CSV table of C-alpha atoms in Angstrom, one decimal:
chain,number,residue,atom,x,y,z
A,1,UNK,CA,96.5,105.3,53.0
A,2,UNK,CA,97.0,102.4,50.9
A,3,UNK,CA,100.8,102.4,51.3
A,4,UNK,CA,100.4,103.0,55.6
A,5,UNK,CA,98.8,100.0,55.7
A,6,UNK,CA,101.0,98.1,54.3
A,7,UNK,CA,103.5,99.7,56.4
A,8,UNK,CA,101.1,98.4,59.4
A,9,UNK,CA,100.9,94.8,58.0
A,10,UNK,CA,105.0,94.7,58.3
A,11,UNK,CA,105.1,95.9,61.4
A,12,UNK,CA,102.5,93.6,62.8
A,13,UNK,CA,104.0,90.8,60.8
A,14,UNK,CA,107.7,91.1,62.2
A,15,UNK,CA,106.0,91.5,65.8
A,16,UNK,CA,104.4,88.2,64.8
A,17,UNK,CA,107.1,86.1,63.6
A,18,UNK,CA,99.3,127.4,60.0
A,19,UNK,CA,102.7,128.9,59.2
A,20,UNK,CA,104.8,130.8,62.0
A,21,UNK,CA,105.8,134.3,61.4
A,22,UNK,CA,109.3,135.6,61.0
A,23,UNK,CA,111.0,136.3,64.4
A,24,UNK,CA,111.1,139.8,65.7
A,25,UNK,CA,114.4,141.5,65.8
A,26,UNK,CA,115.5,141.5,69.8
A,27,UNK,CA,116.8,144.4,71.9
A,28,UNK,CA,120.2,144.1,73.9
A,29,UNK,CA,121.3,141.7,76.0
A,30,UNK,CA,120.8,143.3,80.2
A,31,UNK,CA,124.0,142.2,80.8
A,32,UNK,CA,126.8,139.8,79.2
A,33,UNK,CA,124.8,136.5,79.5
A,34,UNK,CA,121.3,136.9,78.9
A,35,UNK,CA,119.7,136.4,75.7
A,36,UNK,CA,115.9,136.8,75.4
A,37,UNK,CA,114.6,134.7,72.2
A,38,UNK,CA,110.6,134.9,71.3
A,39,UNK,CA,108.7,131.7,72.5
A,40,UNK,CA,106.8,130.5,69.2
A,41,UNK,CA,104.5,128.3,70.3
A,42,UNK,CA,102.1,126.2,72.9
A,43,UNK,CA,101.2,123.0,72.5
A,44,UNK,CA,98.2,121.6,74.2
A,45,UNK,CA,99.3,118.4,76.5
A,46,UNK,CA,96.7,115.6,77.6
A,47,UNK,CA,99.1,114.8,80.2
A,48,UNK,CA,100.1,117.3,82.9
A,49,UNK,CA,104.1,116.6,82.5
A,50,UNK,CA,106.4,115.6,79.9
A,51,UNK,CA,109.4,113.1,81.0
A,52,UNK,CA,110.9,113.5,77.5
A,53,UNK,CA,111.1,115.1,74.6
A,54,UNK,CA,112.8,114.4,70.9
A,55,UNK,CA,112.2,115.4,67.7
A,56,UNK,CA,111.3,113.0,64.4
A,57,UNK,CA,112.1,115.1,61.3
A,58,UNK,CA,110.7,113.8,57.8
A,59,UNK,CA,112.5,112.4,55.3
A,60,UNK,CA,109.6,113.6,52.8
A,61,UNK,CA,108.9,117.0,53.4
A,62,UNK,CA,109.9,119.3,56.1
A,63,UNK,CA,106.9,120.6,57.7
A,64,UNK,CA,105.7,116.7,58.1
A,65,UNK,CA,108.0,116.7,61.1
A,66,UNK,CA,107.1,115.2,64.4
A,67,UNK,CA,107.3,116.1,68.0
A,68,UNK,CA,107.5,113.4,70.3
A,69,UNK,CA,106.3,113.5,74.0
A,70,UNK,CA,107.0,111.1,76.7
A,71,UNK,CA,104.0,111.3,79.2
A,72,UNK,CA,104.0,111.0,83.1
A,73,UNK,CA,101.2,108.3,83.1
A,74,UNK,CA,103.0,106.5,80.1
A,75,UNK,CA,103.1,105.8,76.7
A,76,UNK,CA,103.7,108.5,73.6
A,77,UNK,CA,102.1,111.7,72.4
A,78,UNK,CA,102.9,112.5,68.6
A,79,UNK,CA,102.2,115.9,67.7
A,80,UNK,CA,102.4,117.5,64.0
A,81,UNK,CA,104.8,120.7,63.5
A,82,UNK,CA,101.9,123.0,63.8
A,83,UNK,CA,101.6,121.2,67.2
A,84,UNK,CA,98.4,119.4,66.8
A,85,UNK,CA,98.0,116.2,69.0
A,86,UNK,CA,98.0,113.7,66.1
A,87,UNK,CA,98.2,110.4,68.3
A,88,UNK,CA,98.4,109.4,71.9
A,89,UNK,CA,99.9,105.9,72.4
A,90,UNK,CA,99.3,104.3,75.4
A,91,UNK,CA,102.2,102.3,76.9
A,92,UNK,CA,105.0,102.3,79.6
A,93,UNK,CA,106.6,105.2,81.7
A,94,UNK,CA,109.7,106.3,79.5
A,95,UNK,CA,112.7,108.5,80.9
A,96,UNK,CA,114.4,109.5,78.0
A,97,UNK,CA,113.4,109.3,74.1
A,98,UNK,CA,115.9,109.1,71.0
A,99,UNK,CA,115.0,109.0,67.2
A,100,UNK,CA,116.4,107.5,64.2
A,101,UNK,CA,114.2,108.9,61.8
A,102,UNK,CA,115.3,107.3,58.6
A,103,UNK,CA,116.1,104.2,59.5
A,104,UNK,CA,115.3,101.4,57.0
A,105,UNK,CA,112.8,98.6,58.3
A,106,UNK,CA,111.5,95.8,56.1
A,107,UNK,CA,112.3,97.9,53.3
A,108,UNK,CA,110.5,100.7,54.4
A,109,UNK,CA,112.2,104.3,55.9
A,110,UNK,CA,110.5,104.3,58.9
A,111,UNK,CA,111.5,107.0,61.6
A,112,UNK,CA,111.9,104.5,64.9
A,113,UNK,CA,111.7,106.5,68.6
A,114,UNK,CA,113.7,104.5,71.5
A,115,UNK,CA,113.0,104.8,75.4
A,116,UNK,CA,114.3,103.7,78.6
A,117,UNK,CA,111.6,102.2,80.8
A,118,UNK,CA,111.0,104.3,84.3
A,119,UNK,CA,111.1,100.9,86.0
A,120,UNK,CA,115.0,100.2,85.0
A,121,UNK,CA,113.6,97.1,82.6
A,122,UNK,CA,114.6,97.4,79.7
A,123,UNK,CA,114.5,99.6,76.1
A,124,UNK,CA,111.6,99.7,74.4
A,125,UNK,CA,110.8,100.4,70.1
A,126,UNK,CA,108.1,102.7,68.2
A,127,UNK,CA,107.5,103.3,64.6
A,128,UNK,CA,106.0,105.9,63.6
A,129,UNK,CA,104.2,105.6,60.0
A,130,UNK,CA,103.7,109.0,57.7
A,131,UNK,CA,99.9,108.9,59.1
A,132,UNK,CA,101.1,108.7,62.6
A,133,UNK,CA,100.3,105.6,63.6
A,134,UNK,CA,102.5,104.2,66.0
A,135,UNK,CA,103.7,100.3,66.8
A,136,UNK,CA,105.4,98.7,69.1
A,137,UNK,CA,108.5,97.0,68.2
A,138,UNK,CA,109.9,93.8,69.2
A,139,UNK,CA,113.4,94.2,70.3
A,140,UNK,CA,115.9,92.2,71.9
A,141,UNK,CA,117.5,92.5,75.6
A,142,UNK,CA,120.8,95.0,75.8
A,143,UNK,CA,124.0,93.1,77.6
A,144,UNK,CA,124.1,95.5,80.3
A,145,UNK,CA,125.1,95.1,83.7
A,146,UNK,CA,122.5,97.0,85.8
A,147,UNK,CA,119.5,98.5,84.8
A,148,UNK,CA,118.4,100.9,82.5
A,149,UNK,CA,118.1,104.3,83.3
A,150,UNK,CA,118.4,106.7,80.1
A,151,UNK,CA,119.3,106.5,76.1
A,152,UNK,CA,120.5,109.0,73.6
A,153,UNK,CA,121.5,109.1,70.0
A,154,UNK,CA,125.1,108.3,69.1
A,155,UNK,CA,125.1,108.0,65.4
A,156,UNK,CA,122.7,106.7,62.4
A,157,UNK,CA,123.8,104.8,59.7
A,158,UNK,CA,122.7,102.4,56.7
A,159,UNK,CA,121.3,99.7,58.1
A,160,UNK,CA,121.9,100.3,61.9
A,161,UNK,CA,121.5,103.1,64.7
A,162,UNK,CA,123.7,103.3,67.5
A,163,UNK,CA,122.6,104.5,71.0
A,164,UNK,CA,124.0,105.5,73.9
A,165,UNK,CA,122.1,103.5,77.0
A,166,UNK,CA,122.8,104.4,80.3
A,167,UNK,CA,123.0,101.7,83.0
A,168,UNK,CA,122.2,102.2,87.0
A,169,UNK,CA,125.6,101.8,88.0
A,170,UNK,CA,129.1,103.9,86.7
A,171,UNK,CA,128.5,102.4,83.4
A,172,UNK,CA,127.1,103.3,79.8
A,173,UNK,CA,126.7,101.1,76.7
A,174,UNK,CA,126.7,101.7,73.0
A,175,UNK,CA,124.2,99.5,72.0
A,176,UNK,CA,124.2,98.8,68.1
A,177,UNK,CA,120.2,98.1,66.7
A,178,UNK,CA,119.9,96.1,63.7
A,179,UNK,CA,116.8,94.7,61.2
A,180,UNK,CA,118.2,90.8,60.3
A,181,UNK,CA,115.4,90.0,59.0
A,182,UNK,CA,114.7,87.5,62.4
A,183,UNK,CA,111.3,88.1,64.8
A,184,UNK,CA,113.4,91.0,66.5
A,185,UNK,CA,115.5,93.8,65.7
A,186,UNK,CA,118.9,92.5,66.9
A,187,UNK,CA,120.3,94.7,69.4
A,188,UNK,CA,124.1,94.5,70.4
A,189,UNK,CA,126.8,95.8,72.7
A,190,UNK,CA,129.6,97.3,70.7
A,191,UNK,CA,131.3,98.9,73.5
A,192,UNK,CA,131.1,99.2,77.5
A,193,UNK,CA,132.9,101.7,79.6
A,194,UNK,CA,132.2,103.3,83.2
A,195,UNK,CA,131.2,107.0,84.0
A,196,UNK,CA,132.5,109.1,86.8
A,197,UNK,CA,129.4,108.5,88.7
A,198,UNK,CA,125.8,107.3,87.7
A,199,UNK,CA,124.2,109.3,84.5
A,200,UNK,CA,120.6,109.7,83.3
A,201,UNK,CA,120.8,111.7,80.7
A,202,UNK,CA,123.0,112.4,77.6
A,203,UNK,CA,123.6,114.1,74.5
A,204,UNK,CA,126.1,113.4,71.7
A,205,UNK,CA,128.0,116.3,69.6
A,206,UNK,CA,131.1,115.0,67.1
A,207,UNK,CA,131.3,111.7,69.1
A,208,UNK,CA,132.1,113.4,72.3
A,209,UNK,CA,129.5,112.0,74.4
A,210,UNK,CA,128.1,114.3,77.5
A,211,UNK,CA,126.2,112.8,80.7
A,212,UNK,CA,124.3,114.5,83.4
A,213,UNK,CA,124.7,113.0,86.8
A,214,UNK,CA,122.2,114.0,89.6
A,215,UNK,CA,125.0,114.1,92.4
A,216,UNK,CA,128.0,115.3,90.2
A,217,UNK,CA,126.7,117.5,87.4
A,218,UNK,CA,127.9,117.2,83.7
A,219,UNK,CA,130.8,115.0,82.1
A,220,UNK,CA,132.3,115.4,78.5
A,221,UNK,CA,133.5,111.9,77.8
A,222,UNK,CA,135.4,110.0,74.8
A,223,UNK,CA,133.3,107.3,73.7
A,224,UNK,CA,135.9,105.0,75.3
A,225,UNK,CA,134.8,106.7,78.5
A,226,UNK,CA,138.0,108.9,79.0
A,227,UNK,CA,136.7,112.3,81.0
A,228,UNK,CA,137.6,115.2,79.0
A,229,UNK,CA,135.5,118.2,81.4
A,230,UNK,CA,133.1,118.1,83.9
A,231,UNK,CA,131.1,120.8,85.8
A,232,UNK,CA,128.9,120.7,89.1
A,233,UNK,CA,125.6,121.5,87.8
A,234,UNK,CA,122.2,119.7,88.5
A,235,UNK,CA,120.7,119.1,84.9
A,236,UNK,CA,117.7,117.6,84.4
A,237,UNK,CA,118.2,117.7,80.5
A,238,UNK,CA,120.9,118.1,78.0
A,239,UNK,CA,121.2,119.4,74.1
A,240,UNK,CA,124.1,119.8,71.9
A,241,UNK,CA,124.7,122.1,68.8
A,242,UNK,CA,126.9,124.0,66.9
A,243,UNK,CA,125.7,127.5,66.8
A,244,UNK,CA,127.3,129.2,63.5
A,245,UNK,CA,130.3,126.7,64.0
A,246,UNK,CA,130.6,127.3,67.8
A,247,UNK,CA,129.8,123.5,69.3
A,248,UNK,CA,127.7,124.8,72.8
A,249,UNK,CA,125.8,122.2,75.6
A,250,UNK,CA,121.9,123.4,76.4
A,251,UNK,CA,121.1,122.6,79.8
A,252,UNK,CA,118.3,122.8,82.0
A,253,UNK,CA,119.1,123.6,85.5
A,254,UNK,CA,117.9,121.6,88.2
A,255,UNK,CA,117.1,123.9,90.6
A,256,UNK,CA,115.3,127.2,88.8
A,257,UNK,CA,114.5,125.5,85.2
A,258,UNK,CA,116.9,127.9,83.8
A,259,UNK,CA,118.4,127.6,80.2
A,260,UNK,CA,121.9,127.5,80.4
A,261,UNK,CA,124.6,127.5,76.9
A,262,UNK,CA,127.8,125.6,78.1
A,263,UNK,CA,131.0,125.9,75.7
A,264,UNK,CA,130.8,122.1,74.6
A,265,UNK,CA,135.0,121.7,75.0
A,266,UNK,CA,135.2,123.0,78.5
A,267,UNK,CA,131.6,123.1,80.2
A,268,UNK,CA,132.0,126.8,80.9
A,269,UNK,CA,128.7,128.9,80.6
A,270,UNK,CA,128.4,131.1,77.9
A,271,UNK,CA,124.9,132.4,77.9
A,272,UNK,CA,121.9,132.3,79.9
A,273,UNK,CA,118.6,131.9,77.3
A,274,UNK,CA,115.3,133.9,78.6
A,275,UNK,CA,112.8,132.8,76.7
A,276,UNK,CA,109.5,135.4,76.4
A,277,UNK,CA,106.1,136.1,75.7
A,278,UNK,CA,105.9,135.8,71.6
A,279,UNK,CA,103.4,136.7,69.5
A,280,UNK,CA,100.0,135.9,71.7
A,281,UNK,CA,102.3,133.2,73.0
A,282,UNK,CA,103.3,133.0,76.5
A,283,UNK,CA,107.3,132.6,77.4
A,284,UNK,CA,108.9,129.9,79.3
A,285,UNK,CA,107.9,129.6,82.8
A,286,UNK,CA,110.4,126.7,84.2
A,287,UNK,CA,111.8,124.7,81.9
A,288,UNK,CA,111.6,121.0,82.8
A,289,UNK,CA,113.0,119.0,79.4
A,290,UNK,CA,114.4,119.7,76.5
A,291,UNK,CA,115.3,118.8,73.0
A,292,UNK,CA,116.5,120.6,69.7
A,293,UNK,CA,116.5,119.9,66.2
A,294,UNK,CA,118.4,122.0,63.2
A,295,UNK,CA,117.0,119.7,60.3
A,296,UNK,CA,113.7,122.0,58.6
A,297,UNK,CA,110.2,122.2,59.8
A,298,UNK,CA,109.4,124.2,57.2
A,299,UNK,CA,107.4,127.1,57.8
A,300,UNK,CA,109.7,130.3,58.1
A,301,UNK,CA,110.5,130.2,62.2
A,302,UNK,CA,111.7,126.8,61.6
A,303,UNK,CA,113.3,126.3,58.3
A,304,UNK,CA,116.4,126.3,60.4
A,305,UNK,CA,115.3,123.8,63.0
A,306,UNK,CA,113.9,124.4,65.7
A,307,UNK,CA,113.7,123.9,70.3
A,308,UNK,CA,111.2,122.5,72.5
A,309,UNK,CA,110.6,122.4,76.3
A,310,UNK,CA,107.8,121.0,78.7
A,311,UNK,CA,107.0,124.3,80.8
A,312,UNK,CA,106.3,123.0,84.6
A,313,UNK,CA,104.9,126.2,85.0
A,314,UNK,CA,101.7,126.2,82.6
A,315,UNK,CA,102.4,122.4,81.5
A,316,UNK,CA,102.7,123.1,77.9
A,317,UNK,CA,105.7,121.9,75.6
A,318,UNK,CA,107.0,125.4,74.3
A,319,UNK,CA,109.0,125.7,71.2
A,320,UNK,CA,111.2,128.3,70.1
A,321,UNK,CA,112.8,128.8,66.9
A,322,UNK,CA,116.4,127.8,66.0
A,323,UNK,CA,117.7,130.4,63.9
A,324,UNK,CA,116.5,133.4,66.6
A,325,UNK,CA,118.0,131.0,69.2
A,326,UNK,CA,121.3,131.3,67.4
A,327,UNK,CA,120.9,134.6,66.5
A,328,UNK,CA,119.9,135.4,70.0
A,329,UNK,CA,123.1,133.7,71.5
A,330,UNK,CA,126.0,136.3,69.3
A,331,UNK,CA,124.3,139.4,70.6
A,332,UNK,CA,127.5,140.8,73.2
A,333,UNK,CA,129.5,138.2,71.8
């Protein structure tokens, strides 16, 4: 306690100046694209949607992971990996969430959560502390030409995370964020480059960067903006993973909420997930948003990492284990 509130005082000072059980085994696939994969669990919501979900993994022990939850009426809900609501923080309407969660503030390996403002406005900062307390954080504008509209992850490094930001027009920025010491945490425009038609949302694998476009479906872009693929498909979330070595897109369609795997070099579908009533658990209904992990939760569903989507159907954020998601996805391959 003693050491989160000194984590507390820095932060207010810089703004100044239940284990799971193993998966069952699963019968066939009906036919050569559906997999069916066990829903783990249902967490409780205080909010009756979700705009976005991400994941905030420990750097101390695995099963002090966090689930992150952007709310309809605003601001955050942190849950614990057992899915306990451990904080609501009241704030603006985000769109999209990303999470550094090592990065090192005022000395201090802090996981940090970014979001793009509903309004277009702006991106805005969280820490998270180990007692899940969250703070705003003071940072400064991005040099983009339009407003905001979405953020991802690029890349994390010592010292700096770079995110993708998404701009209203046929544009996307990486935006590098930085602790100088100074009353903000700098944020700067490393690189600029248009899109082949207004994204908002992404998701990163090997520095390919992949965009989802309400009119034209999903790009695969260079991060110098050079299309690689597309596909027509309306996505209202992305994911990216290598399965066993086998780099796949997740993607939530549109239209039905169904879980689509998309070869991540072409865009071509692979498999189509179904995911079911588990153990006194109830399957996904319609998926609305997604995000996946494969760092540990502990526990043994989720040593390996594990997925999460808001259900529009019951308006519960279902999770579902990596490692029978995987294993799910070879059967018929």
């Amino acid at each position: 306690m003693a050491r989160a509130g000194l984590i507390g005082a820095s932060l207010f000072a810089l703004a100044a100046c239940g284990n799971s059980a193993e998966e069952p085994e699963l019968a066939e696939a009906e036919d050569d694209t559906r997999r069916e994969v066990y829903v783990t669990a249902a967490f409780e919501s205080t909010n009756d949607s979700a705009r976005a979900l991400a994941f905030v993994p420990s750097t101390m022990a695995p099963s002090l992971g966090m689930i992150v939850s952007a709310t309809r009426d605003g601001g955050l809900e942190i849950f614990d990996a057992d899915g306990a609501l451990r904080t609501a923080h009241a704030g603006a309407q985000l769109t999209a969430l990303a999470a550094a969660p090592g990065f090192q503030l005022r000395g201090e390996s802090l996981p940090l959560v970014f979001g793009s403002a509903a309004d277009g406005s702006g991106l805005l900062g969280y820490a998270i502390t180990p007692d899940f307390e969250v703070f705003d954080l003071p940072l400064g504008s991005v040099a983009t030409e339009g407003d905001i509209r979405g953020v991802c992850l690029f890349g994390e490094g010592i010292g700096y995370v770079d995110l993708v930001v998404l701009e209203s027009g046929n544009a996307a920025v990486i935006a590098r964020v930085q602790d100088r010491g100074e009353q903000q945490l700098s944020v700067e425009a490393i690189e600029r480059f248009d899109l082949p038609s207004p994204a908002r949302s992404c998701t990163v694998l090997d520095d390919d960067i992949y965009f989802a476009a309400p009119a034209s479906g999903i790009a695969r872009t260079s991060r110098s903006g050079e299309v690689l693929a597309e596909r027509m498909e309306l996505s209202t979330g992305l994911a990216s993973d290598n399965f066993n070595g086998t780099p796949v897109i997740l993607t939530v369609n549109g239209n039905d909420g169904d879980v689509l795997v998309l070869d991540a070099d072409t865009l071509t579908p692979r498999a189509n997930f179904v995911f079911v009533d588990g153990l006194s658990t109830p399957g996904l209904g319609t998926a609305g948003r997604i995000a996946l992990t494969d760092q540990s939760y502990g526990f043994t569903a989720y040593s390996d990492g594990m997925l999460a989507f808001f259900d529009r159907g019951d308006n519960r954020i279902k999770v579902v284990s990596r490692e029978a998601t995987v294993r799910s996805f070879f059967i018929g391959e």
